[in-house]
Short mmCIF file of C-alpha atoms and ligand atoms in Angstrom, two decimals:
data_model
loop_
_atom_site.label_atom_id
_atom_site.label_comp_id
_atom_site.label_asym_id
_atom_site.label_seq_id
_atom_site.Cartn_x
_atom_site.Cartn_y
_atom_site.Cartn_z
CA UNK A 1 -59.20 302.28 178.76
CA UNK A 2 -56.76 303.58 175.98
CA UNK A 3 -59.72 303.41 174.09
CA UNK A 4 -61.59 306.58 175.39
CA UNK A 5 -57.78 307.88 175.47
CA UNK A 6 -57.07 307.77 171.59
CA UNK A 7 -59.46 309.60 169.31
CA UNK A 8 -58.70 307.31 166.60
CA UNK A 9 -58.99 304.36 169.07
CA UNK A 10 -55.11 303.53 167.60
CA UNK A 11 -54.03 302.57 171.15
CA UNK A 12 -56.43 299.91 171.91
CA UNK A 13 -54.26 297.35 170.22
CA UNK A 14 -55.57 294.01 171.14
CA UNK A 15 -53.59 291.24 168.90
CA UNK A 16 -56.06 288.49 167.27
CA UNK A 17 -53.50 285.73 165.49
CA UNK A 18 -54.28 283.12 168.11
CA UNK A 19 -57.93 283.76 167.34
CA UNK A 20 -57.76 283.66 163.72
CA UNK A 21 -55.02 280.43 164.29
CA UNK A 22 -57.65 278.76 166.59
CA UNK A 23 -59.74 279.71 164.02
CA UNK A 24 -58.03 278.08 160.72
CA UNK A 25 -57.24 275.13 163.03
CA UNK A 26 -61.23 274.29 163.95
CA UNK A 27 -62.66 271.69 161.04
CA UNK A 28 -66.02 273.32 161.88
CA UNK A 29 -64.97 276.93 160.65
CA UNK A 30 -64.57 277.96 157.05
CA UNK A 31 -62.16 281.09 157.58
CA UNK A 32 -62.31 283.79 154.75
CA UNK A 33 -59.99 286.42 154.15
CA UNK A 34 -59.90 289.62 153.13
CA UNK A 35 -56.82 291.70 152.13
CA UNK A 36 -56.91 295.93 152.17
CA UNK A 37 -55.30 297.51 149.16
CA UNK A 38 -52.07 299.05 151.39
CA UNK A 39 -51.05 295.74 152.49
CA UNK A 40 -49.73 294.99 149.24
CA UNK A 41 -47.80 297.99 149.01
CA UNK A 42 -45.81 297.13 151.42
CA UNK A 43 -45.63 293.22 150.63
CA UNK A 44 -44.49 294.65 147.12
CA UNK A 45 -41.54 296.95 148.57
CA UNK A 46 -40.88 294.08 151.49
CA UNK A 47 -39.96 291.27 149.49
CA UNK A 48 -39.31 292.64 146.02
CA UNK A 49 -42.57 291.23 144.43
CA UNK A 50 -43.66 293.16 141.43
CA UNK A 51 -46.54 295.54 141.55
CA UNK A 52 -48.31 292.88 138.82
CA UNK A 53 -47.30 290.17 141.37
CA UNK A 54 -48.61 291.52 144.89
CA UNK A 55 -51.92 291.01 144.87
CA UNK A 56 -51.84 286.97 143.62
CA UNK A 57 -48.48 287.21 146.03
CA UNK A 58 -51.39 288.24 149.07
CA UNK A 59 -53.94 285.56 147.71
CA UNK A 60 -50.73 282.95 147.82
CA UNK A 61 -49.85 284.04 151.23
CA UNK A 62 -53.06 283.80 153.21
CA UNK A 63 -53.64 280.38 151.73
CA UNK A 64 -50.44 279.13 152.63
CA UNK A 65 -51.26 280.35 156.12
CA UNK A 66 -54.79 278.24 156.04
CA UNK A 67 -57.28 280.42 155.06
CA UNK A 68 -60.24 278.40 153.21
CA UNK A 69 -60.75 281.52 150.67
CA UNK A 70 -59.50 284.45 150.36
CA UNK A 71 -60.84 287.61 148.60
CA UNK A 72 -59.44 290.86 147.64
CA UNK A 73 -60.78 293.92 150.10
CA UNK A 74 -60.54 296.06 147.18
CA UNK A 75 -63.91 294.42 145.89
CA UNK A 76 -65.57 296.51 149.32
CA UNK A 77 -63.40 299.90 147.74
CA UNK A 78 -65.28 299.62 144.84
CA UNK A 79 -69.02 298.83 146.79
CA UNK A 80 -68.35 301.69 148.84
CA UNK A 81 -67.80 304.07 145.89
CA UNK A 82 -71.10 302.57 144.40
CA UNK A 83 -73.06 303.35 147.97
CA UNK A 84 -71.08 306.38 148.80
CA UNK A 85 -70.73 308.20 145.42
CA UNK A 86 -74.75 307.31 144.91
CA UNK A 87 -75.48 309.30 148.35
CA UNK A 88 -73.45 312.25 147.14
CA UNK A 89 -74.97 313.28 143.78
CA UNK A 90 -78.95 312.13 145.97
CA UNK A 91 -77.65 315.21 148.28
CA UNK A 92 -77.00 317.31 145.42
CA UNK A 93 -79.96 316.47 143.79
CA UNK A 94 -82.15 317.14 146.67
CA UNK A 95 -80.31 319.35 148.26
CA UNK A 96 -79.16 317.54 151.10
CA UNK A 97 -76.82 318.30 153.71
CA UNK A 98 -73.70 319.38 151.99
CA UNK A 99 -70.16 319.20 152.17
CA UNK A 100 -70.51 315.58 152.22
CA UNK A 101 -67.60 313.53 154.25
CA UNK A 102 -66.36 310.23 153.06
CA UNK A 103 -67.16 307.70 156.37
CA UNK A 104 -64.41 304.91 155.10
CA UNK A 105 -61.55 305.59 158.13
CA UNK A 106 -62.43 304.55 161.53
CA UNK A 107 -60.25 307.16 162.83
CA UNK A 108 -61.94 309.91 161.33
CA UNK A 109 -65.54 308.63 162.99
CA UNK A 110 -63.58 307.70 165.90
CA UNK A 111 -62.46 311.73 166.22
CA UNK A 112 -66.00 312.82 164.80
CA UNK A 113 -68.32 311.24 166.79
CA UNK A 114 -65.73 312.11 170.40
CA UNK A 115 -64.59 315.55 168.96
CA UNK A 116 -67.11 316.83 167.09
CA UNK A 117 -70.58 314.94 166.58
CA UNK A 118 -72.30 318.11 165.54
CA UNK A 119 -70.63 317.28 162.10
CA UNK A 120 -72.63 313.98 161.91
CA UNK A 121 -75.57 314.69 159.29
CA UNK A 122 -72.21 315.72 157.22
CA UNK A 123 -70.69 312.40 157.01
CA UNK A 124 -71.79 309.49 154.49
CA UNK A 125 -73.90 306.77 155.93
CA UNK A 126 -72.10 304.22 154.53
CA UNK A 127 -70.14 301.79 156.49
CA UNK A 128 -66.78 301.94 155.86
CA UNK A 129 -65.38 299.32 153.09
CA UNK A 130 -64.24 296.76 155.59
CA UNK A 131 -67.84 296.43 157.05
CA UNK A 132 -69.31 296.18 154.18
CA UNK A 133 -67.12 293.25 153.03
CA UNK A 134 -67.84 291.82 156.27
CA UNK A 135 -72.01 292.23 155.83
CA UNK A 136 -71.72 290.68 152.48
CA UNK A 137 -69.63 288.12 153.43
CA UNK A 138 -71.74 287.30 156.50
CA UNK A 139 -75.36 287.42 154.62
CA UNK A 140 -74.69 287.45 150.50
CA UNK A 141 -71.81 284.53 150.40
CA UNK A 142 -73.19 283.07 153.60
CA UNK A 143 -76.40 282.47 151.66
CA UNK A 144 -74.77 281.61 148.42
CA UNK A 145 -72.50 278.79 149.59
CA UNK A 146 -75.28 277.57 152.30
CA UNK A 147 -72.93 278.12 154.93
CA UNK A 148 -73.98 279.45 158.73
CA UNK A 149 -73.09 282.21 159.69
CA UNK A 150 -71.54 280.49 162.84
CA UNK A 151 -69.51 278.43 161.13
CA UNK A 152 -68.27 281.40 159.05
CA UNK A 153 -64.85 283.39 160.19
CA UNK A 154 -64.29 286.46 158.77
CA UNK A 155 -60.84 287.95 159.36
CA UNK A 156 -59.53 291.03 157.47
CA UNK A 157 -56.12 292.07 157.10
CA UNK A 158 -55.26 295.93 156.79
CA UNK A 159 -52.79 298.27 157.67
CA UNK A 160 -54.85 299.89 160.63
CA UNK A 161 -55.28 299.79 164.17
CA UNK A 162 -58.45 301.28 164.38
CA UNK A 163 -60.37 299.31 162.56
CA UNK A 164 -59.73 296.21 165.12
CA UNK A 165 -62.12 298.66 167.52
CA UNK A 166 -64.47 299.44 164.34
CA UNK A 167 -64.63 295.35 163.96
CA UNK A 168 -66.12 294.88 167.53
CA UNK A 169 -68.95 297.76 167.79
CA UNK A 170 -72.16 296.99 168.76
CA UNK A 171 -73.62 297.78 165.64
CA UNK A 172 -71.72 295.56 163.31
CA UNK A 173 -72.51 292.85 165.87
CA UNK A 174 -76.37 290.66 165.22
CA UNK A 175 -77.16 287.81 167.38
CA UNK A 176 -74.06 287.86 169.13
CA UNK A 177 -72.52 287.55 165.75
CA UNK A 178 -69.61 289.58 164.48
CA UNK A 179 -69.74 290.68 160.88
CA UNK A 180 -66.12 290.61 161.13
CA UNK A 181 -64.55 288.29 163.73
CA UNK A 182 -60.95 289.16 163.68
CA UNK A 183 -58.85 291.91 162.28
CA UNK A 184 -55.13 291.43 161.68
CA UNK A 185 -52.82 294.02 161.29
CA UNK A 186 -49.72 293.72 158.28
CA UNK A 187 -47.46 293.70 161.14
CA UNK A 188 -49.55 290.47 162.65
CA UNK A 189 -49.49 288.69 159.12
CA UNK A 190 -45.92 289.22 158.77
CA UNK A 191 -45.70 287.12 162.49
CA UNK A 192 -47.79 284.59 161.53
CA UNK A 193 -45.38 284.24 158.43
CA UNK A 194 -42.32 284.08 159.98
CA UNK A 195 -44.35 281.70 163.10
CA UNK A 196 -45.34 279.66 160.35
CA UNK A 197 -41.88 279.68 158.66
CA UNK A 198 -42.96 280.50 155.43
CA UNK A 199 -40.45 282.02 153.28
CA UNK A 200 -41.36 284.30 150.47
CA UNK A 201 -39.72 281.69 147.86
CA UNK A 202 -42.50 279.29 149.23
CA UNK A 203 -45.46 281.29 148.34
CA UNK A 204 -47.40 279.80 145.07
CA UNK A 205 -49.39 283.14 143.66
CA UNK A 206 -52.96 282.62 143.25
CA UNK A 207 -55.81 284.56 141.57
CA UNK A 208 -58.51 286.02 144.57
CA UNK A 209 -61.95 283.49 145.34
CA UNK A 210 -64.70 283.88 143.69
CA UNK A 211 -67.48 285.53 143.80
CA UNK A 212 -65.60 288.92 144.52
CA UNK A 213 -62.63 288.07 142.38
CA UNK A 214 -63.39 291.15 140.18
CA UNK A 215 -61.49 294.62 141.22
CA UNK A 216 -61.28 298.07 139.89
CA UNK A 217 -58.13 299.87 139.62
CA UNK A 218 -60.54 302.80 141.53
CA UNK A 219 -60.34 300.55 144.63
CA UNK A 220 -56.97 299.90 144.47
CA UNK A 221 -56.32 303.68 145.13
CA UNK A 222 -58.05 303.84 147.83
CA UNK A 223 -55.24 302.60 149.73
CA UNK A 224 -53.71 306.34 149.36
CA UNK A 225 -54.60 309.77 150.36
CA UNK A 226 -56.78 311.46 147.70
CA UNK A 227 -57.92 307.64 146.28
CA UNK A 228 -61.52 307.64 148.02
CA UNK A 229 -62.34 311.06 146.44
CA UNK A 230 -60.86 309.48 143.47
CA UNK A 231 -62.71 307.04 142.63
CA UNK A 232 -66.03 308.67 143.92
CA UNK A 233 -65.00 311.32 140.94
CA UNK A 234 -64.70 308.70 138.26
CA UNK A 235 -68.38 308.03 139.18
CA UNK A 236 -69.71 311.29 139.83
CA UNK A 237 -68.51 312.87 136.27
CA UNK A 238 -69.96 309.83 134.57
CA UNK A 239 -73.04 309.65 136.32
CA UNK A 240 -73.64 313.93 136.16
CA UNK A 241 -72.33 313.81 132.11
CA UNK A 242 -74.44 310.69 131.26
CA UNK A 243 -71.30 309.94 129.22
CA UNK A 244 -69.15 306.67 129.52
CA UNK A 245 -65.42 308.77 131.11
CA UNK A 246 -62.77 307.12 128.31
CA UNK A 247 -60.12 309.58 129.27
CA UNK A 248 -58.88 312.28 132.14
CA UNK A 249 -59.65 309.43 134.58
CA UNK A 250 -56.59 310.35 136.77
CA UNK A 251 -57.43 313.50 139.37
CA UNK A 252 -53.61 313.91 139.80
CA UNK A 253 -53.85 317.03 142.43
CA UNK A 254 -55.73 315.35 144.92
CA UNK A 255 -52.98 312.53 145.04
CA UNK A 256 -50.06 312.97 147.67
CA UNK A 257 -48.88 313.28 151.01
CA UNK A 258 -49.63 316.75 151.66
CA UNK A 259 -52.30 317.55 154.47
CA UNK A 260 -55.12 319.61 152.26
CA UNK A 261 -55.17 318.79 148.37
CA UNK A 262 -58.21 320.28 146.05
CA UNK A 263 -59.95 320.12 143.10
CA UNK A 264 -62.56 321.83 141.04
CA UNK A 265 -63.85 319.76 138.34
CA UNK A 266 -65.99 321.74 135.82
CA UNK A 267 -69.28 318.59 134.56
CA UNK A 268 -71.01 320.21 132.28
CA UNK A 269 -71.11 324.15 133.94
CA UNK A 270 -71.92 322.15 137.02
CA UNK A 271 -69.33 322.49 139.53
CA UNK A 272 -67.93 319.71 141.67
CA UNK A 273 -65.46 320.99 144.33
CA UNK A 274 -63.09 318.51 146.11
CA UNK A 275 -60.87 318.53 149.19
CA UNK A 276 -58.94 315.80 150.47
CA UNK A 277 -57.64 316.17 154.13
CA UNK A 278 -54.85 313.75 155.37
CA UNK A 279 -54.16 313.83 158.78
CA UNK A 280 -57.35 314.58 161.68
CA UNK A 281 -55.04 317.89 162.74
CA UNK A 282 -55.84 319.42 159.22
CA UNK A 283 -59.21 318.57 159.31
CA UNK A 284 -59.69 320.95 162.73
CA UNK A 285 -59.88 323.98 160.42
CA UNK A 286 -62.29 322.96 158.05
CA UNK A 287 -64.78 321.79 160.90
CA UNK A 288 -64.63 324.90 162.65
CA UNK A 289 -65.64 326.83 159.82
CA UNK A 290 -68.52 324.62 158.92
CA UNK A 291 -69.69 324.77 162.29
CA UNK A 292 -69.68 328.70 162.38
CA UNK A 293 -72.28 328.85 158.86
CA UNK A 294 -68.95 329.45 156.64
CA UNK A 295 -68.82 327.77 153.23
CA UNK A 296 -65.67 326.07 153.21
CA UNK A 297 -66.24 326.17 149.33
CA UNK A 298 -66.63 321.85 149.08
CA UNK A 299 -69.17 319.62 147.96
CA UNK A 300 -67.29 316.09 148.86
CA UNK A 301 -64.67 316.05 151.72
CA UNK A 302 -62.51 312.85 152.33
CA UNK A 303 -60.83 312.48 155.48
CA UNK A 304 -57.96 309.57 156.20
CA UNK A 305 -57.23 310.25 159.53
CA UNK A 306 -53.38 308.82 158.98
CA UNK A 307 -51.25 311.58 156.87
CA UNK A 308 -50.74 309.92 153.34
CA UNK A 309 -53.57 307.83 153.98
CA UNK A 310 -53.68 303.49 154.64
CA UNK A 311 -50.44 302.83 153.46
CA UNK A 312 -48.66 305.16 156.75
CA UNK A 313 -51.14 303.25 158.91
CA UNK A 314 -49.86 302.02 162.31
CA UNK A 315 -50.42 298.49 161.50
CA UNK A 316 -47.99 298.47 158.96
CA UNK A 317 -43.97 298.37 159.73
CA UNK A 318 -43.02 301.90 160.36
CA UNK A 319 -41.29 303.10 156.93
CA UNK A 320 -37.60 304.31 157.45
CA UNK A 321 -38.20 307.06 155.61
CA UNK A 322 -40.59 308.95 153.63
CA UNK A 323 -39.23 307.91 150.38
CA UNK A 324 -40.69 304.42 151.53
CA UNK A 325 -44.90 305.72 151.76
CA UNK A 326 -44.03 307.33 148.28
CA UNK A 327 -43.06 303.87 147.31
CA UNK A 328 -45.76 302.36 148.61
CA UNK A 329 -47.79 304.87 146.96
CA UNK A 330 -46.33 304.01 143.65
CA UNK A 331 -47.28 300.67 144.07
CA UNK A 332 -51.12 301.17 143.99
CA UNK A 333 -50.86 303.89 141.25
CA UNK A 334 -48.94 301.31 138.93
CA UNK A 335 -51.91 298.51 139.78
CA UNK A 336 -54.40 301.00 138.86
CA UNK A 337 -53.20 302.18 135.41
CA UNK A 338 -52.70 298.23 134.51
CA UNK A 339 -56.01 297.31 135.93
CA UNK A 340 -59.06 295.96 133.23
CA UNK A 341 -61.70 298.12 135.03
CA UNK A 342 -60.76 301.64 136.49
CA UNK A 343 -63.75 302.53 137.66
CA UNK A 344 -65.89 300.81 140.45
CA UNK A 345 -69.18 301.25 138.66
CA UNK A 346 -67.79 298.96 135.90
CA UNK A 347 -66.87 296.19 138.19
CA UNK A 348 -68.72 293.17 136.65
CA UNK A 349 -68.44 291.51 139.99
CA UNK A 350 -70.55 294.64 141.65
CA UNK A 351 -72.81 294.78 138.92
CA UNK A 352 -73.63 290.85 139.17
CA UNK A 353 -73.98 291.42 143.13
CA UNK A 354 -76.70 294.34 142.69
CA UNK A 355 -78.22 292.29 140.46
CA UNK A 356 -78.46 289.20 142.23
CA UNK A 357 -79.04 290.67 145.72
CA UNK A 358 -78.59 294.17 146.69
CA UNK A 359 -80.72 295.39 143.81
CA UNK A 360 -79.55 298.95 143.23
CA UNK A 361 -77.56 301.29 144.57
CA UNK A 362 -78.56 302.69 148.11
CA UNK A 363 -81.77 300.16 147.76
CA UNK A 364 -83.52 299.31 151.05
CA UNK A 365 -81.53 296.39 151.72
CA UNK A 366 -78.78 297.90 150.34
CA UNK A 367 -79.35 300.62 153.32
CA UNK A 368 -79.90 298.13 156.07
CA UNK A 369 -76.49 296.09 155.62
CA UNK A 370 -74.40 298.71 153.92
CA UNK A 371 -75.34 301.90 155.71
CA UNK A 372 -74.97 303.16 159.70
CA UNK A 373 -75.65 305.82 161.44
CA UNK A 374 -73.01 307.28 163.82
CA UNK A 375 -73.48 308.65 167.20
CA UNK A 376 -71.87 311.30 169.97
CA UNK A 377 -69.63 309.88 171.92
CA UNK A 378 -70.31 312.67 174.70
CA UNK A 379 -68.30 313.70 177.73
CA UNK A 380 -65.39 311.82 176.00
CA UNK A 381 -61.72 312.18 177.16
CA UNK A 382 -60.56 313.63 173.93
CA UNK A 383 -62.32 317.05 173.91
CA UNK A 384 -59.99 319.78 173.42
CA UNK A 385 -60.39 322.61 176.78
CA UNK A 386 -61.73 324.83 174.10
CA UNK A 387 -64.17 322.21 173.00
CA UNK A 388 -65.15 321.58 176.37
CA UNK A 389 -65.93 325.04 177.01
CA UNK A 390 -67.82 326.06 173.85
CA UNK A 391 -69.94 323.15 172.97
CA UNK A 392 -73.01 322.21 175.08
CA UNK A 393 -72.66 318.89 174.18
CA UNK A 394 -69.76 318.37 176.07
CA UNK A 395 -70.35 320.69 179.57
CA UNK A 396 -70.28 317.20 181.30
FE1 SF4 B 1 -57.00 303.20 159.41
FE2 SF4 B 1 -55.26 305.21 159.09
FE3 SF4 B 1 -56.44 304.07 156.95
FE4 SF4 B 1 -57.86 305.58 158.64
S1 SF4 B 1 -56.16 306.27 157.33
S2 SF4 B 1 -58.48 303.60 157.77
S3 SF4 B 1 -56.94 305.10 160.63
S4 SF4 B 1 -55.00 303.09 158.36
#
């Protein structure tokens, strides 16, 4: 199985358009859509739609291909910042275990829980953001729009391979049910466009569905390397300050393609110390010295297990050149800087669905459909020789 092969589970490339065509094409089903923030990078850059333009461009797109509604992924960014930034600053308050991983790429769980599953209490509970869309879509809108959850088809698009394997785990699965029934890469899109014979000129822009129309330009970012930590750090100075941030909301060194970026930020004498690791490769080093009792000097570590992040991710075309992921790049800053809200905690589409049905932040229900717990994937293919030999966990 290429699955046990790949650490990031990248080979296991199953394609889902008939699915998701079988799908749009049943009278039963009402098919929702969800679109990832790097998938309009690279709609942006392919057919010369403005940055302004992409993400009603997406919205367009997907209903021209027959999707019932679609909503903007970005809405889950800014959810997971909520969960995920809320966890951080309850481990530094009660001094839990510390640095503190982001959880959001499949990848990097893919590689943790084969590679190195002794890192585990380390990483965020939360689901990563395309889970979490597909929970509330499954249970909040389900509920809302008396809809069940069998007749509901849930299909997100990203830029990622690995998140098709993420999709089908057990533990995103209830009653046989999927909270996410089919995953479509850009590169599958862009087939079902051409299949379809849609030409760009064709596609009417449209504003995202209701009730998670709402997005931050925080989540947007998160389509980058550097735009998870981010956004959890336009939270975490607010919320450690007490003070509304106005200004220095862009963390500009932790932005970029390069494998290990950095920060300090100084709240208040309270230090918060930031690393951003593209790439699983760089993330080896840092491991290995948590593992031996040495303090790598980080309170929050975010791990994208592609180098540059979601918009280099295998599901997308691959760029000519490098100039094209800065491009893409470019795209999501541009969104951000124009966006109404910049931080996710200001969303007024989160705050309405806390207060009509989560509750709070990291609140028990909040825990049982936003929140996981990962496990070792022992005796696993992927162990290094040196891995094999000095870990008991994998002497299989
Ligand atoms: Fe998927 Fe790569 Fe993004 Fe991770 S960094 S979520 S593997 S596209």
């Amino acid at each position: 199985q290429c699955v046990t092969a790949c650490p990031c589970a990248a080979l296991d490339y199953r394609r889902e358009r008939g699915k998701v065509v079988r799908a749009i094409n049943d009278p039963k089903k009402t098919v929702v859509g969800f679109v990832a923030p790097a998938v309009r990078s690279l709609i942006s850059n392919t057919f010369g739609v403005s940055y302004e333009e992409a993400s009603p461009f997406m919205a367009g797109l997907l209903k021209k291909l027959g999707f019932d509604k679609v909503f903007d992924f970005t809405f889950a960014a800014d959810l997971t910042i909520v969960e995920e930034t809320t966890e951080f600053l309850s481990r530094i308050q009660n001094k839990g275990v510390m640095p503190q991983f982001t959880s959001c790429c499949p990848g990097w769980i893919n590689f943790v829980e084969k590679r190195y599953p002794e890192i585990i209490p380390h990483l965020s509970t939360c689901k990563s953001p395309q889970m979490m869309m597909g929970a509330t879509v499954k249970n909040h809108y389900a509920k809302l729009m008396g809809i069940n959850k069998e007749d509901l088809f849930v299909v997100s698009i990203v830029p990622c391979l690995a998140k098709k394997y993420e999709a089908a785990r057990p533990e995103f699965i209830h009653d046989g049910i999927r909270d996410v029934d089919a995953v479509l890469t850009t590169t599958e899109m862009l087939e079902m466009m051409e299949l379809a014979d849609i030409k760009p000129s064709e596609v009417v822009p449209q504003e995202f569905d209701e009730p998670y129309k709402q997005v931050s330009g925080a989540g947007i970012l998160f389509g980058a390397s550097g735009g998870v930590a981010e956004a959890a750090l336009r939270m975490a100075v607010e919320k450690l300050t007490g003070k509304v941030l106005t200004d220095h909301l862009e963390f500009e060194e932790i932005r970029g393609f390069e494998g290990v970026k950095e920060s300090t930020i100084d709240v208040n004498g309270t230090k918060v110390r930031v690393a951003v690791v593209s790439g699983l490769k760089n993330a080896e080093p840092i491991i290995e010295k948590i593992l031996n009792g040495v303090d790598v000097g980080y309170d929050l570590i975010e791990v994208m297990a592609c180098p540059g992040g979601c918009i280099c991710g295998a599901g997308h075309p691959v760029p000519e050149k490098i100039d094209s992921l800065e491009k893409r790049q470019q795209v999501l800053v541009n969104i951000d800087k124009v966006s109404k809200y910049r931080k996710s905690q200001e969303n007024p589409d989160i705050l309405r669905l806390y207060n009509e049905f989560y509750g709070e932040p990291n609140s028990p229900l909040a825990h049982e459909l936003l929140h996981t717990h990962y496990t070792p994937k022992h005796g696993d293919s992927t162990c290094s020789p040196e891995r094999k030999k000095g870990t008991a966990a994998f002497d299989v």
